[in-house]
mmCIF file of C-alpha atoms in Angstrom:
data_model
loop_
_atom_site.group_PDB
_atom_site.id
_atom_site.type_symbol
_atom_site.label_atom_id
_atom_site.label_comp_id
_atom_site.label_asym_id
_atom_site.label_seq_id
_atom_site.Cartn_x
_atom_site.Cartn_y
_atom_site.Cartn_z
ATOM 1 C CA UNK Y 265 29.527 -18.511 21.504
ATOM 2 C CA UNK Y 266 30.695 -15.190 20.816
ATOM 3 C CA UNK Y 267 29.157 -11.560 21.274
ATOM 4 C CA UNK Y 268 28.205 -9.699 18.183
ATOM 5 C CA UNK Y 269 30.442 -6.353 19.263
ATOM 6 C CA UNK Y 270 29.559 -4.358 16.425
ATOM 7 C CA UNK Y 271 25.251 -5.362 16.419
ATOM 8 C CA UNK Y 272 25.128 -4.976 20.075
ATOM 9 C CA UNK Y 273 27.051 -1.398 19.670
ATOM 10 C CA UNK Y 274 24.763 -0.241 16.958
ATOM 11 C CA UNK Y 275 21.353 -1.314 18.765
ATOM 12 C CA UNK Y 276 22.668 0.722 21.817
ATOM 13 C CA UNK Y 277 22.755 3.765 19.579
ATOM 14 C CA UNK Y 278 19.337 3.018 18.251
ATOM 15 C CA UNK Y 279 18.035 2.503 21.668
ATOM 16 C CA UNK Y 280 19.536 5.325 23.313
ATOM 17 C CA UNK Y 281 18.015 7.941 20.287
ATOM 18 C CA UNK Y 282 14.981 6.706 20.957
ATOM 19 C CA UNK Y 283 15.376 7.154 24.591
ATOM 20 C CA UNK Y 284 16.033 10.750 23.558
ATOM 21 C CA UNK Y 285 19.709 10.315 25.995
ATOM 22 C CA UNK Y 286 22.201 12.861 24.753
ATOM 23 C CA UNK Y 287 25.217 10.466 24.813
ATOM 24 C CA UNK Y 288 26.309 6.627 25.014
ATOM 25 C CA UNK Y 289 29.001 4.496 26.282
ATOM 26 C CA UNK Y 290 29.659 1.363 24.785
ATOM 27 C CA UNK Y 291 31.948 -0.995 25.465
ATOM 28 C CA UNK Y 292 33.473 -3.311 24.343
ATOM 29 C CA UNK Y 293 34.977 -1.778 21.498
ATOM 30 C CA UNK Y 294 37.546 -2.850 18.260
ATOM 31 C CA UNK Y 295 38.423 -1.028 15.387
ATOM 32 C CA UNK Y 296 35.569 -1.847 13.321
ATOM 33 C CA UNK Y 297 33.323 -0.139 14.922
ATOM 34 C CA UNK Y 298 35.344 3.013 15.203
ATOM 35 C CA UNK Y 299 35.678 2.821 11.947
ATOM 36 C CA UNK Y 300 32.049 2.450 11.396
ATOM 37 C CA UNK Y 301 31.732 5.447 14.071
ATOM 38 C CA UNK Y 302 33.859 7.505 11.987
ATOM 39 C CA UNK Y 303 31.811 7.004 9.084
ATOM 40 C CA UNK Y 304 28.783 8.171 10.721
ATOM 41 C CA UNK Y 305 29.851 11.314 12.267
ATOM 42 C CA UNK Y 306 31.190 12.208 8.839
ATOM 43 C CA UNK Y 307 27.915 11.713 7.280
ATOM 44 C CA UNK Y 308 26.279 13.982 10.197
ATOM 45 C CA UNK Y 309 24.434 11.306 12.623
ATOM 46 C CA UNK Y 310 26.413 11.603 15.421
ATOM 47 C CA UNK Y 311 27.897 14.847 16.804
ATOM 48 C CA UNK Y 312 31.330 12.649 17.716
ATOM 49 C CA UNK Y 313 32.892 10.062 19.491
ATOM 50 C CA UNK Y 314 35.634 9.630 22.317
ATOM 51 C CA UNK Y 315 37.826 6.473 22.291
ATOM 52 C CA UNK Y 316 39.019 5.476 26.100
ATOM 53 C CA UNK Y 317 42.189 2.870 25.567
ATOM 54 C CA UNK Y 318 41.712 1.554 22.448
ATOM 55 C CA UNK Y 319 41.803 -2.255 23.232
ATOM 56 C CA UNK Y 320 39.405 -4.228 23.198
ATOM 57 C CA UNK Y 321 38.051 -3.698 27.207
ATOM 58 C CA UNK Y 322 38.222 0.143 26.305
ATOM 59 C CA UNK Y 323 34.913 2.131 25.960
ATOM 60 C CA UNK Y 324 33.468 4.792 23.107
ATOM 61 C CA UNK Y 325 31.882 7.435 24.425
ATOM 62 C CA UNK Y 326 29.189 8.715 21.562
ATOM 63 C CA UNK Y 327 27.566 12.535 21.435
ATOM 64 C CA UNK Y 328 24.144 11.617 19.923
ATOM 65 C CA UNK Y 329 22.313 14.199 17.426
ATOM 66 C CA UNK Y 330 18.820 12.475 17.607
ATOM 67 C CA UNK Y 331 19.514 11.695 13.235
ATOM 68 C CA UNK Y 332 19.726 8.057 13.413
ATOM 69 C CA UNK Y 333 16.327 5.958 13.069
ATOM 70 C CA UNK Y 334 17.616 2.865 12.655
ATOM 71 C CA UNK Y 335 21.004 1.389 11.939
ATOM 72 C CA UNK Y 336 22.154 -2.273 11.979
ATOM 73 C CA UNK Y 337 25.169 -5.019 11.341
ATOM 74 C CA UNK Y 338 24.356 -7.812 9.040
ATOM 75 C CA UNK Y 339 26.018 -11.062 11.173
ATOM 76 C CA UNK Y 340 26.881 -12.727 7.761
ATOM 77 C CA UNK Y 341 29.101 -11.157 5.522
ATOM 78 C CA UNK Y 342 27.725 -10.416 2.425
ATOM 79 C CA UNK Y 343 30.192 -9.783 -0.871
ATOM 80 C CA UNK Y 344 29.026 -7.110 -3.273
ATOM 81 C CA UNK Y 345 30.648 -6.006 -6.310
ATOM 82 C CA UNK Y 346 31.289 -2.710 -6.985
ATOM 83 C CA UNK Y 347 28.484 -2.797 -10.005
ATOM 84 C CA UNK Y 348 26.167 -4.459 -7.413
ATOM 85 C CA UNK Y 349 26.536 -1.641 -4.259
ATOM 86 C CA UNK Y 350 23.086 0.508 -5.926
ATOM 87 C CA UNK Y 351 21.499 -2.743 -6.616
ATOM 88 C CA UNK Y 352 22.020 -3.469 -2.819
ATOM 89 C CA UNK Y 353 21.382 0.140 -1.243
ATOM 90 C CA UNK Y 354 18.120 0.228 -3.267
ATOM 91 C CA UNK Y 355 17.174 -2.971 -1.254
ATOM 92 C CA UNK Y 356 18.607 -2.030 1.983
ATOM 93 C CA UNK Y 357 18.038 1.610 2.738
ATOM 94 C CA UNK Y 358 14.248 2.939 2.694
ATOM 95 C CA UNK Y 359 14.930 5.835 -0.048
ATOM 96 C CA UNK Y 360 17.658 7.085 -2.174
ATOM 97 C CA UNK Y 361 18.231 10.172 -0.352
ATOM 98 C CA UNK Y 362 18.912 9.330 3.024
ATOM 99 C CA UNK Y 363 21.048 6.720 4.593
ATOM 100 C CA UNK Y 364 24.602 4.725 3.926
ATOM 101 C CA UNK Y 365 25.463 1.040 3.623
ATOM 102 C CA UNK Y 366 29.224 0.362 5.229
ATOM 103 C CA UNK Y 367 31.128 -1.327 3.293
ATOM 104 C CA UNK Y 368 34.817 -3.065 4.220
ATOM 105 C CA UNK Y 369 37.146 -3.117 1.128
ATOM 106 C CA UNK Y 370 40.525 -3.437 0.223
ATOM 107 C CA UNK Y 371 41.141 0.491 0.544
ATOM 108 C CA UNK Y 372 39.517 0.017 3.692
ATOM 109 C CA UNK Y 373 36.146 0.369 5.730
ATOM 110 C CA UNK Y 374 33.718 2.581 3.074
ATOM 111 C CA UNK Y 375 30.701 3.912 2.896
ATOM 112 C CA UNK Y 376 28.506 3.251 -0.312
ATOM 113 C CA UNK Y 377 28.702 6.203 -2.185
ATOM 114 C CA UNK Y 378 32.760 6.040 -1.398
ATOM 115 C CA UNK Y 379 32.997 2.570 -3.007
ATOM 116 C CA UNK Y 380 31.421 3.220 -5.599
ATOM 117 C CA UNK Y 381 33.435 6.153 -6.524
ATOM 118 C CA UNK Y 382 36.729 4.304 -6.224
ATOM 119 C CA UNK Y 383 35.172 1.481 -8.318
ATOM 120 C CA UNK Y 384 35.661 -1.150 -5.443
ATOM 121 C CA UNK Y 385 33.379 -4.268 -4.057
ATOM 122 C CA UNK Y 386 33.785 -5.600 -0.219
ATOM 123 C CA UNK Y 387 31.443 -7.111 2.243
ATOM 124 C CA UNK Y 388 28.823 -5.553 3.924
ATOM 125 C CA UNK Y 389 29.223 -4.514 7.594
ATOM 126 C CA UNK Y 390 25.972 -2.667 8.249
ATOM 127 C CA UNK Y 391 23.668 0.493 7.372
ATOM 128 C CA UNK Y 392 22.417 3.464 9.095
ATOM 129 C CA UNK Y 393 19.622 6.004 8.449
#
């Protein structure tokens, strides 16, 4: 059975905001999720992020910024084409003005507004709000 890296990562963010903790260390780590990271302190929910050896027994250190209500990893992948990523962020997110759905596509790991722009479809890693 294998661990859900990315889920269990994003749940310890939720948990810790709601804790009202200041920062986060989770481990362990791959590249998806610092990609997702990345993604998310562009977009203004976290303050920023510290990788320690970036292998997979390495740890993320994360500055919270008390934005993020909820944010999760769908454990199935689920395609969307590039004409379908509103239809899907209308489903997913609770409004239209708040929140992204991450996206992996062939110009790499998105977020929805991104995709869209480029005109590109993926699978659906998560969403945050």
């Amino acid at each position: 059975m294998g661990r859900r890296i990315l889920n269990d990562a994003l749940r310890t963010i939720v948990n810790a905001e709601r804790r009202g903790k200041a920062s986060v260390e989770l481990k362990p780590i791959s590249t998806v999720m610092s990609s997702f990271l990345r993604i998310m302190k562009e977009k203004g929910y976290i303050k920023n992020f510290q990788v320690y050896d970036p292998h997979r027994v390495g740890r993320i250190t994360v500055d919270l910024q008390g934005r993020v209500n909820d944010c999760k990893a769908l454990t199935y992948r689920q395609d969307v084409r590039a004409k379908e990523i509103e239809k899907y962020t209308e489903r997913t997110l609770p409004t239209r003005q708040w929140g992204y759905v991450v996206i992996t596509t062939p110009d790499g790991i998105l977020d929805h507004e991104e995709a869209i722009k480029r005109n590109v479809g993926g699978q659906v890693l998560g969403f945050f709000y």
